Coordinates of C-alpha atoms in Angstrom, one line a residue:
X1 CA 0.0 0.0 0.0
X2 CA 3.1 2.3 0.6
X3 CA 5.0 1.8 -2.6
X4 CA 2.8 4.9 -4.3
X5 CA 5.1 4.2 -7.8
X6 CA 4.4 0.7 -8.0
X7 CA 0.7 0.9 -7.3
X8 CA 0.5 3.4 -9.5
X9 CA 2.2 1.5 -12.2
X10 CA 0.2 -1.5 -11.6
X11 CA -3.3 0.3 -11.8
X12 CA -2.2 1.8 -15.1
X13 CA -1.6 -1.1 -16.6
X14 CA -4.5 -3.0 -15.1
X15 CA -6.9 -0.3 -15.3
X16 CA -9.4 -2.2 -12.8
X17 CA -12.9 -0.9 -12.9
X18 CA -14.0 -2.0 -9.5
X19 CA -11.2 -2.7 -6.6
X20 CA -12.3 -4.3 -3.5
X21 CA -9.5 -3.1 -0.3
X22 CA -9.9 -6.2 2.3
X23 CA -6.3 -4.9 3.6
X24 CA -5.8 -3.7 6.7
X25 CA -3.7 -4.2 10.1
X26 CA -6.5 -5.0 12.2
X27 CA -4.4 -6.7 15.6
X28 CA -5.7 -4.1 18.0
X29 CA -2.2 -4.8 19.7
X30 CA 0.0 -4.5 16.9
X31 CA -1.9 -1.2 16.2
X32 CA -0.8 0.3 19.5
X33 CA 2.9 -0.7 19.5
X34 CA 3.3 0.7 15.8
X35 CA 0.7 3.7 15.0
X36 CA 2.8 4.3 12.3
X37 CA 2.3 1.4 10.5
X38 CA -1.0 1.1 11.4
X39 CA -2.0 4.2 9.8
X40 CA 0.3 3.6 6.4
X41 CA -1.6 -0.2 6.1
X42 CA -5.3 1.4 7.0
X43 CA -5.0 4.3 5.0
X44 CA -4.3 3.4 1.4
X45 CA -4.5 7.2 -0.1
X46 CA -1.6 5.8 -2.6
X47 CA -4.1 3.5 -4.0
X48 CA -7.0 5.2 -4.0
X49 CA -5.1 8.2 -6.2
X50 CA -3.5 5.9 -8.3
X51 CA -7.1 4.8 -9.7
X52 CA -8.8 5.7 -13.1
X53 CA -11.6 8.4 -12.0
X54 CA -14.1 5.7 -13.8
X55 CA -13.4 2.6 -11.8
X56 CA -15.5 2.2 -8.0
X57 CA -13.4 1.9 -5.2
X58 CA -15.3 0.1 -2.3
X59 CA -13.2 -0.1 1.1
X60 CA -13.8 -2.2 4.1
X61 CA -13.4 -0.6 7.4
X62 CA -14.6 -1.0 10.7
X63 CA -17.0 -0.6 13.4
X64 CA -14.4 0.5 15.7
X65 CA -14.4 4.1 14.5
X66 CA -17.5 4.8 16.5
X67 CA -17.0 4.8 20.4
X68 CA -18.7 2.2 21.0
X69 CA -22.0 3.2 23.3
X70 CA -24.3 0.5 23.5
X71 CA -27.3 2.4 23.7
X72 CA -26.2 4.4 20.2
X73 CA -27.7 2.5 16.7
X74 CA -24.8 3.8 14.7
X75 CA -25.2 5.0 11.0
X76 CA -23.6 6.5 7.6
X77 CA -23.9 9.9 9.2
X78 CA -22.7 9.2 12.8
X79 CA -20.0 11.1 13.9
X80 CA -16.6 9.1 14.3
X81 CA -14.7 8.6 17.9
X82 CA -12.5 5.8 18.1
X83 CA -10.9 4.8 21.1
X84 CA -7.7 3.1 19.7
X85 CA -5.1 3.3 17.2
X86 CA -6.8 0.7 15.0
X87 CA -10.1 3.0 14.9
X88 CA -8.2 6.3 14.3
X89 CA -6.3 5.2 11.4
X90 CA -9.3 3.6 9.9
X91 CA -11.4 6.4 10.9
X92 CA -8.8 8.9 9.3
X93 CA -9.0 7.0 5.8
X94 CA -13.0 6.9 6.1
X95 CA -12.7 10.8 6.6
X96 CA -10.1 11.6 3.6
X97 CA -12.5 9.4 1.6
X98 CA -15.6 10.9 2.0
X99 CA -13.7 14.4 1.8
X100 CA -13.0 13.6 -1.6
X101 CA -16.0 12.0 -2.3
X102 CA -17.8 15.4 -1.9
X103 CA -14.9 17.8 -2.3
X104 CA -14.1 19.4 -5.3
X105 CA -11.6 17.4 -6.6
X106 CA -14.3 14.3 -6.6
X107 CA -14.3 13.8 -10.3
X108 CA -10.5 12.9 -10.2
X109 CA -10.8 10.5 -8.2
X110 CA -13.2 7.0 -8.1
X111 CA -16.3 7.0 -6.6
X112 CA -15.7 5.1 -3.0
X113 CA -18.2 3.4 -0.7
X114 CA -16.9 2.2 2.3
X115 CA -18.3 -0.6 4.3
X116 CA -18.1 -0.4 8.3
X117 CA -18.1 -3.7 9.2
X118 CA -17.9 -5.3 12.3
X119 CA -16.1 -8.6 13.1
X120 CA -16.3 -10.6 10.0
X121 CA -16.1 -14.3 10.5
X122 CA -16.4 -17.8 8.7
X123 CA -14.9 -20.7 8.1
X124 CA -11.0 -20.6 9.8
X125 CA -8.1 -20.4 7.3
X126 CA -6.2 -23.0 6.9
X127 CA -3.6 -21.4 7.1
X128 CA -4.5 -19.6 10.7
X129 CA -3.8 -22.7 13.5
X130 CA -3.9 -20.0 16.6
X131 CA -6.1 -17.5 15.7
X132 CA -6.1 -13.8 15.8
X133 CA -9.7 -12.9 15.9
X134 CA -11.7 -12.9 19.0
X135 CA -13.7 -16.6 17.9
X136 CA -10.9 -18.5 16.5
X137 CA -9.5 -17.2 20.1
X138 CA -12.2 -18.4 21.9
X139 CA -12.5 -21.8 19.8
X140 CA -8.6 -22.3 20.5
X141 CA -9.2 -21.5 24.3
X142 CA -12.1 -23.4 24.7
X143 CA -10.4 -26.5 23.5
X144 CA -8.0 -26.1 26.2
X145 CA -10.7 -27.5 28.4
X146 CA -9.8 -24.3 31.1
X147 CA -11.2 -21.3 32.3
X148 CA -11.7 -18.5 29.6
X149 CA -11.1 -14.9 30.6
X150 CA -13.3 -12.6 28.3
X151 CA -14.2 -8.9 27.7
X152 CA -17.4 -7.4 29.9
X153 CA -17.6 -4.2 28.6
X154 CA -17.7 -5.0 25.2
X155 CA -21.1 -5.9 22.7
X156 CA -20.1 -6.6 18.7
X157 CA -22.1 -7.9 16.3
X158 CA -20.8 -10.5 13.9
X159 CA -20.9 -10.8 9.9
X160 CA -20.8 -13.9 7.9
X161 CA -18.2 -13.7 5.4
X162 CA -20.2 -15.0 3.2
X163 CA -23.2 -12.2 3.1
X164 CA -20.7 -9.3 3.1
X165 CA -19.3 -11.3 -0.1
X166 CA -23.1 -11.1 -1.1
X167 CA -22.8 -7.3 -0.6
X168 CA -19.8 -6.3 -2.6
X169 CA -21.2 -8.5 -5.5
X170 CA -24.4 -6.7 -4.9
X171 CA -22.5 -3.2 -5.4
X172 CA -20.5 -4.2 -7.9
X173 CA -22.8 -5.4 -10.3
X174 CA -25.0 -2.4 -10.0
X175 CA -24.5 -0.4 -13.9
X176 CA -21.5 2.3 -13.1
X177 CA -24.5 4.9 -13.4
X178 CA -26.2 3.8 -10.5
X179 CA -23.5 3.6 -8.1
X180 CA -23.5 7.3 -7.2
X181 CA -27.1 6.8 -6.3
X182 CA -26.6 3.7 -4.2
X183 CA -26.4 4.3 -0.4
X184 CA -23.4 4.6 0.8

């Protein structure tokens, strides 16, 4: 995502019409210990200017941008707060996105929808034998036959990987006309 002169020469030779970012440094942890990094992987603004102003750019972020109140049904409009590192570098890219989505400049660039999901699971990677995300953590500790020491303060909601695929097919197959009208 950093390497702005190879993306750049990639896109122009590929010259996608729709790219789907799935990338991001989502290991809460991680996040903390290296903001740095956290931002360059979450906010792909080399990519996103490296795209032909006709293709449809449609970025996954996160739930973790809002604050997190339980009483709060959160939507497109609500105001952003994160409370960690992995929430303000999403939220930063989400805000530079929709900036130029409405800015000035927004018929140089693609037209963007981002998705704010929240914990996407399905079936575990092969490839994945501890785990990283909060089920495949619990799975791994509940096989351990021992007591499991969980959040309290904390309600998610889960998305099958599967119906978010649904989604981004959904969006992509709508005629390039319609996608500025789509809701976003």
């Amino acid at each position: 995502y950093t390497d702005a002169e190879a993306i750049s020469k990639l896109l122009g030779e590929l010259q996608p019409g729709v790219v789907v970012n799935c990338g991001a440094m989502s290991a809460l942890g991680a996040c903390e210990k290296d903001p740095e990094n956290a931002l360059r992987a979450n906010a792909p603004k080399a990519l996103v200017e490296s795209l032909p102003p006709s293709s449809f750019f449609i970025h996954l972020s996160t739930d973790i941008v809002f604050e997190g109140d339980p009483t709060t049904t959160y939507n497109e409009e609500a105001p952003v707060k994160p409370l960690n590192v992995y929430g303000q570098s999403k939220a930063a890219f989400d805000t530079w996105l929709l900036q130029l989505q409405r800015g000035s400049d927004a018929s140089k660039g693609p037209l963007a929808t981002i998705l704010r999901c929240s914990n996407i699971v399905g079936p575990r990677h092969p490839f994945c034998s501890t785990g990283t995300k909060f089920l495949q953590w619990l799975d791994t500790q509940l096989q351990q036959d021992g007591p499991v020491n969980a959040f309290a303060d904390e309600v998610r909601n889960y998305v099958w990987v599967e119906d978010l695929v649904e989604v981004i097919e959904e969006l992509t197959s709508l005629p390039a006309e319609d996608r500025a009208t789509a809701p976003r």
